mmCIF file of C-alpha atoms in Angstrom:
data_model
loop_
_atom_site.group_PDB
_atom_site.id
_atom_site.type_symbol
_atom_site.label_atom_id
_atom_site.label_comp_id
_atom_site.label_asym_id
_atom_site.label_seq_id
_atom_site.Cartn_x
_atom_site.Cartn_y
_atom_site.Cartn_z
ATOM 1 C CA UNK E 1 0.000 0.000 0.000
ATOM 2 C CA UNK E 2 1.352 3.404 -0.923
ATOM 3 C CA UNK E 3 0.728 6.560 1.039
ATOM 4 C CA UNK E 4 0.218 9.993 -0.381
ATOM 5 C CA UNK E 5 3.337 12.150 -0.484
ATOM 6 C CA UNK E 6 3.490 14.610 2.430
ATOM 7 C CA UNK E 7 3.461 18.364 1.906
ATOM 8 C CA UNK E 8 6.765 19.756 0.698
ATOM 9 C CA UNK E 9 7.424 22.451 3.300
ATOM 10 C CA UNK E 10 10.824 22.418 4.971
ATOM 11 C CA UNK E 11 9.982 24.322 8.187
ATOM 12 C CA UNK E 12 6.691 25.447 9.659
ATOM 13 C CA UNK E 13 7.937 26.707 13.035
ATOM 14 C CA UNK E 14 11.148 26.901 14.996
ATOM 15 C CA UNK E 15 12.267 23.381 15.873
ATOM 16 C CA UNK E 16 10.042 21.697 13.309
ATOM 17 C CA UNK E 17 12.757 21.035 10.742
ATOM 18 C CA UNK E 18 14.143 17.667 9.786
ATOM 19 C CA UNK E 19 17.319 17.248 11.858
ATOM 20 C CA UNK E 20 18.660 13.896 10.628
ATOM 21 C CA UNK E 21 17.929 10.893 8.432
ATOM 22 C CA UNK E 22 18.614 7.419 9.811
ATOM 23 C CA UNK E 23 18.669 4.564 7.329
ATOM 24 C CA UNK E 24 18.533 0.807 7.698
ATOM 25 C CA UNK E 25 20.855 -1.208 5.456
ATOM 26 C CA UNK E 26 19.749 -4.726 4.429
ATOM 27 C CA UNK E 27 16.624 -4.623 2.281
ATOM 28 C CA UNK E 28 16.444 -0.837 2.541
ATOM 29 C CA UNK E 29 19.560 0.456 0.779
ATOM 30 C CA UNK E 30 21.010 -2.822 -0.492
ATOM 31 C CA UNK E 31 19.022 -5.736 -1.885
ATOM 32 C CA UNK E 32 20.427 -8.310 0.550
ATOM 33 C CA UNK E 33 17.551 -9.638 2.656
ATOM 34 C CA UNK E 34 17.394 -12.601 0.283
ATOM 35 C CA UNK E 35 21.142 -13.127 0.706
ATOM 36 C CA UNK E 36 20.745 -13.753 4.426
ATOM 37 C CA UNK E 37 18.044 -16.356 3.857
ATOM 38 C CA UNK E 38 20.034 -18.090 1.125
ATOM 39 C CA UNK E 39 23.076 -18.289 3.414
ATOM 40 C CA UNK E 40 20.963 -19.618 6.286
ATOM 41 C CA UNK E 41 19.516 -22.299 4.007
ATOM 42 C CA UNK E 42 22.993 -23.313 2.812
ATOM 43 C CA UNK E 43 24.536 -23.387 6.280
ATOM 44 C CA UNK E 44 21.746 -25.500 7.747
ATOM 45 C CA UNK E 45 21.752 -27.823 4.730
ATOM 46 C CA UNK E 46 25.429 -28.500 5.461
ATOM 47 C CA UNK E 47 24.390 -29.293 9.032
ATOM 48 C CA UNK E 48 21.793 -31.744 7.741
ATOM 49 C CA UNK E 49 18.691 -29.614 8.208
ATOM 50 C CA UNK E 50 16.181 -28.110 5.772
ATOM 51 C CA UNK E 51 14.654 -24.744 6.615
ATOM 52 C CA UNK E 52 10.928 -24.200 6.250
ATOM 53 C CA UNK E 53 10.158 -21.289 3.905
ATOM 54 C CA UNK E 54 7.621 -19.960 6.427
ATOM 55 C CA UNK E 55 10.472 -19.273 8.871
ATOM 56 C CA UNK E 56 11.812 -16.621 6.525
ATOM 57 C CA UNK E 57 9.274 -14.097 7.809
ATOM 58 C CA UNK E 58 10.272 -14.905 11.386
ATOM 59 C CA UNK E 59 13.978 -14.196 10.925
ATOM 60 C CA UNK E 60 13.854 -11.270 8.481
ATOM 61 C CA UNK E 61 15.079 -7.971 9.828
ATOM 62 C CA UNK E 62 16.026 -9.294 13.222
ATOM 63 C CA UNK E 63 19.362 -9.331 15.033
ATOM 64 C CA UNK E 64 21.499 -12.387 14.426
ATOM 65 C CA UNK E 65 21.117 -13.530 18.024
ATOM 66 C CA UNK E 66 17.364 -13.751 17.516
ATOM 67 C CA UNK E 67 17.255 -15.170 13.995
ATOM 68 C CA UNK E 68 20.099 -17.653 14.476
ATOM 69 C CA UNK E 69 18.763 -18.657 17.879
ATOM 70 C CA UNK E 70 15.334 -19.293 16.416
ATOM 71 C CA UNK E 71 16.746 -21.464 13.623
ATOM 72 C CA UNK E 72 18.856 -23.532 16.025
ATOM 73 C CA UNK E 73 15.814 -24.161 18.207
ATOM 74 C CA UNK E 74 13.498 -24.849 15.254
ATOM 75 C CA UNK E 75 15.849 -27.361 13.613
ATOM 76 C CA UNK E 76 17.528 -28.828 16.660
ATOM 77 C CA UNK E 77 20.904 -28.353 14.932
ATOM 78 C CA UNK E 78 23.957 -29.310 16.978
ATOM 79 C CA UNK E 79 25.726 -25.957 16.853
ATOM 80 C CA UNK E 80 26.207 -23.050 19.240
ATOM 81 C CA UNK E 81 24.961 -19.550 18.587
ATOM 82 C CA UNK E 82 28.543 -18.259 18.435
ATOM 83 C CA UNK E 83 29.578 -20.933 15.919
ATOM 84 C CA UNK E 84 26.528 -20.314 13.749
ATOM 85 C CA UNK E 85 27.055 -16.544 13.794
ATOM 86 C CA UNK E 86 30.553 -16.999 12.363
ATOM 87 C CA UNK E 87 29.285 -19.275 9.591
ATOM 88 C CA UNK E 88 26.459 -16.914 8.670
ATOM 89 C CA UNK E 89 28.676 -13.824 8.631
ATOM 90 C CA UNK E 90 31.303 -15.652 6.566
ATOM 91 C CA UNK E 91 28.702 -16.814 4.062
ATOM 92 C CA UNK E 92 27.097 -13.395 3.783
ATOM 93 C CA UNK E 93 30.431 -11.631 3.390
ATOM 94 C CA UNK E 94 31.273 -14.020 0.565
ATOM 95 C CA UNK E 95 27.945 -13.231 -1.129
ATOM 96 C CA UNK E 96 28.338 -9.462 -0.999
ATOM 97 C CA UNK E 97 31.926 -9.826 -2.176
ATOM 98 C CA UNK E 98 30.557 -11.248 -5.424
ATOM 99 C CA UNK E 99 27.616 -8.873 -5.936
ATOM 100 C CA UNK E 100 25.902 -6.161 -3.943
ATOM 101 C CA UNK E 101 22.883 -4.674 -5.721
ATOM 102 C CA UNK E 102 21.473 -1.395 -4.441
ATOM 103 C CA UNK E 103 17.754 -0.933 -3.989
ATOM 104 C CA UNK E 104 16.102 1.281 -6.631
ATOM 105 C CA UNK E 105 16.411 4.914 -5.629
ATOM 106 C CA UNK E 106 19.063 4.317 -2.944
ATOM 107 C CA UNK E 107 22.011 5.924 -4.749
ATOM 108 C CA UNK E 108 19.952 8.962 -5.730
ATOM 109 C CA UNK E 109 18.606 9.475 -2.198
ATOM 110 C CA UNK E 110 22.046 9.179 -0.573
ATOM 111 C CA UNK E 111 23.527 11.621 -3.068
ATOM 112 C CA UNK E 112 20.751 14.146 -2.409
ATOM 113 C CA UNK E 113 21.134 13.937 1.374
ATOM 114 C CA UNK E 114 24.895 14.386 1.026
ATOM 115 C CA UNK E 115 24.522 17.311 -1.374
ATOM 116 C CA UNK E 116 22.283 19.151 1.101
ATOM 117 C CA UNK E 117 24.493 18.264 4.115
ATOM 118 C CA UNK E 118 21.690 16.438 5.927
ATOM 119 C CA UNK E 119 23.106 14.559 8.953
ATOM 120 C CA UNK E 120 22.756 10.909 8.008
ATOM 121 C CA UNK E 121 23.422 7.637 9.818
ATOM 122 C CA UNK E 122 23.413 3.991 8.770
ATOM 123 C CA UNK E 123 21.685 1.955 11.492
ATOM 124 C CA UNK E 124 21.759 -1.817 11.038
ATOM 125 C CA UNK E 125 21.323 -5.021 13.025
ATOM 126 C CA UNK E 126 24.188 -6.473 10.973
ATOM 127 C CA UNK E 127 27.600 -6.793 12.581
ATOM 128 C CA UNK E 128 30.352 -4.204 12.122
ATOM 129 C CA UNK E 129 32.391 -6.416 9.792
ATOM 130 C CA UNK E 130 29.425 -6.604 7.402
ATOM 131 C CA UNK E 131 28.551 -2.915 7.622
ATOM 132 C CA UNK E 132 32.114 -1.895 6.800
ATOM 133 C CA UNK E 133 32.086 -4.075 3.675
ATOM 134 C CA UNK E 134 28.762 -2.632 2.523
ATOM 135 C CA UNK E 135 29.937 0.930 3.189
ATOM 136 C CA UNK E 136 32.644 0.519 0.553
ATOM 137 C CA UNK E 137 29.826 0.180 -1.996
ATOM 138 C CA UNK E 138 27.388 2.717 -0.534
ATOM 139 C CA UNK E 139 30.180 5.255 -0.051
ATOM 140 C CA UNK E 140 31.239 6.054 3.539
ATOM 141 C CA UNK E 141 31.134 9.771 2.699
ATOM 142 C CA UNK E 142 27.343 9.512 2.556
ATOM 143 C CA UNK E 143 27.138 8.844 6.302
ATOM 144 C CA UNK E 144 28.182 10.859 9.335
ATOM 145 C CA UNK E 145 28.213 7.659 11.374
ATOM 146 C CA UNK E 146 27.021 4.066 11.451
ATOM 147 C CA UNK E 147 25.667 1.871 14.233
ATOM 148 C CA UNK E 148 26.111 -1.921 14.077
ATOM 149 C CA UNK E 149 24.057 -4.580 15.801
ATOM 150 C CA UNK E 150 27.041 -5.908 17.730
ATOM 151 C CA UNK E 151 27.860 -2.444 19.106
ATOM 152 C CA UNK E 152 24.747 -1.992 21.255
ATOM 153 C CA UNK E 153 23.573 -4.098 24.184
ATOM 154 C CA UNK E 154 20.071 -4.236 22.693
ATOM 155 C CA UNK E 155 19.565 -3.982 18.959
ATOM 156 C CA UNK E 156 16.363 -3.845 16.910
ATOM 157 C CA UNK E 157 13.451 -4.169 17.752
ATOM 158 C CA UNK E 158 14.627 -2.174 20.783
ATOM 159 C CA UNK E 159 15.023 1.593 20.239
ATOM 160 C CA UNK E 160 18.661 1.685 21.403
ATOM 161 C CA UNK E 161 20.361 1.815 17.958
ATOM 162 C CA UNK E 162 18.222 4.718 16.784
ATOM 163 C CA UNK E 163 18.490 6.578 20.076
ATOM 164 C CA UNK E 164 22.272 6.185 19.928
ATOM 165 C CA UNK E 165 22.468 7.419 16.332
ATOM 166 C CA UNK E 166 20.289 10.448 17.087
ATOM 167 C CA UNK E 167 22.306 11.291 20.184
ATOM 168 C CA UNK E 168 25.614 11.075 18.314
ATOM 169 C CA UNK E 169 24.226 13.376 15.626
ATOM 170 C CA UNK E 170 22.927 15.794 18.246
ATOM 171 C CA UNK E 171 19.383 15.349 16.939
ATOM 172 C CA UNK E 172 16.006 15.064 18.619
ATOM 173 C CA UNK E 173 14.649 11.582 17.740
ATOM 174 C CA UNK E 174 11.260 13.172 17.063
ATOM 175 C CA UNK E 175 12.938 15.279 14.352
ATOM 176 C CA UNK E 176 14.620 12.283 12.744
ATOM 177 C CA UNK E 177 13.228 10.450 9.728
ATOM 178 C CA UNK E 178 13.948 6.732 9.699
ATOM 179 C CA UNK E 179 13.769 4.583 6.571
ATOM 180 C CA UNK E 180 13.190 0.867 7.241
ATOM 181 C CA UNK E 181 12.024 -2.233 5.379
ATOM 182 C CA UNK E 182 10.919 -4.648 8.142
ATOM 183 C CA UNK E 183 8.464 -4.668 11.009
ATOM 184 C CA UNK E 184 11.369 -5.234 13.403
ATOM 185 C CA UNK E 185 13.157 -2.107 12.253
ATOM 186 C CA UNK E 186 9.961 -0.073 12.199
ATOM 187 C CA UNK E 187 9.253 -1.120 15.796
ATOM 188 C CA UNK E 188 12.720 0.020 16.856
ATOM 189 C CA UNK E 189 12.402 3.400 15.156
ATOM 190 C CA UNK E 190 8.930 4.051 16.493
ATOM 191 C CA UNK E 191 9.968 3.060 20.011
ATOM 192 C CA UNK E 192 12.726 5.672 19.699
ATOM 193 C CA UNK E 193 10.109 8.291 18.817
ATOM 194 C CA UNK E 194 11.207 8.806 15.214
ATOM 195 C CA UNK E 195 9.075 9.449 12.147
ATOM 196 C CA UNK E 196 9.176 6.333 9.985
ATOM 197 C CA UNK E 197 9.099 5.667 6.260
ATOM 198 C CA UNK E 198 8.549 1.957 5.675
ATOM 199 C CA UNK E 199 9.607 0.431 2.365
ATOM 200 C CA UNK E 200 8.591 -3.234 2.807
ATOM 201 C CA UNK E 201 11.045 -5.690 1.271
ATOM 202 C CA UNK E 202 9.680 -9.152 2.110
ATOM 203 C CA UNK E 203 6.750 -8.930 4.535
ATOM 204 C CA UNK E 204 4.025 -6.272 4.260
ATOM 205 C CA UNK E 205 3.876 -3.320 6.674
ATOM 206 C CA UNK E 206 0.673 -1.403 7.298
ATOM 207 C CA UNK E 207 0.475 2.402 7.614
ATOM 208 C CA UNK E 208 -0.023 3.781 11.117
ATOM 209 C CA UNK E 209 0.192 7.018 13.086
ATOM 210 C CA UNK E 210 3.654 8.483 12.529
ATOM 211 C CA UNK E 211 4.415 5.895 9.840
ATOM 212 C CA UNK E 212 4.322 6.345 6.070
ATOM 213 C CA UNK E 213 4.437 3.288 3.812
ATOM 214 C CA UNK E 214 5.766 3.498 0.257
ATOM 215 C CA UNK E 215 6.533 0.856 -2.337
ATOM 216 C CA UNK E 216 10.041 2.016 -3.297
ATOM 217 C CA UNK E 217 12.800 4.422 -2.336
ATOM 218 C CA UNK E 218 12.149 6.009 -5.705
ATOM 219 C CA UNK E 219 9.173 7.668 -4.003
ATOM 220 C CA UNK E 220 11.386 9.168 -1.289
ATOM 221 C CA UNK E 221 13.449 12.341 -1.611
ATOM 222 C CA UNK E 222 14.534 15.151 0.696
ATOM 223 C CA UNK E 223 11.342 17.138 0.189
ATOM 224 C CA UNK E 224 9.334 14.033 1.106
ATOM 225 C CA UNK E 225 11.343 13.511 4.308
ATOM 226 C CA UNK E 226 11.099 17.167 5.280
ATOM 227 C CA UNK E 227 7.387 16.971 4.672
ATOM 228 C CA UNK E 228 7.062 14.302 7.349
ATOM 229 C CA UNK E 229 8.010 16.912 9.927
ATOM 230 C CA UNK E 230 5.230 19.280 8.818
ATOM 231 C CA UNK E 231 2.687 16.616 9.803
ATOM 232 C CA UNK E 232 3.792 16.866 13.433
ATOM 233 C CA UNK E 233 1.776 18.961 15.839
#
């Protein structure tokens, strides 16, 4: 479902301006949500277990501790969470080393935010080693900072990663626009008090108060994000 585009004003009153844009990575900027599932399927096949396709919606967008833990419990695989995390990160890093497609509209949006000097952060549940590899493709100059899932005590769906990013940018979370593709990420951003643009990648996300749902990043530009702030009272 696609929302209507917000009004294009940039500031309606003192303090009402967009202060920062916080972006998720997998499935939002880079088309990699399918990569994670493919790697999980391959790793568990090597362990002698087949993954049920219905589990894909359970693990998408979550931190590795949650998704890997769920798969170990669901399959009964004889492997520790730490061992599985290494295998999954290794497999994913190999995948993105071969190809790393950007989501439609991602390069244009990042370039526009950079051109207008909008404080921008990459906020992901992926580990630092993965984020740093992806940043070489996205362009580290597009981001003032990045927050990895293994750098916070509680990652998505908790608000901690987005609260940390906003604090480091000196921004009020309520004046931050977050772009996410999963219900887990949306929950984290909303719990932090941010305005959310959801671009569903695998599972649908419904519109709600403070949340705008679009079908593609091609619908999102700086005017759109600034317009989200004009809807606030």
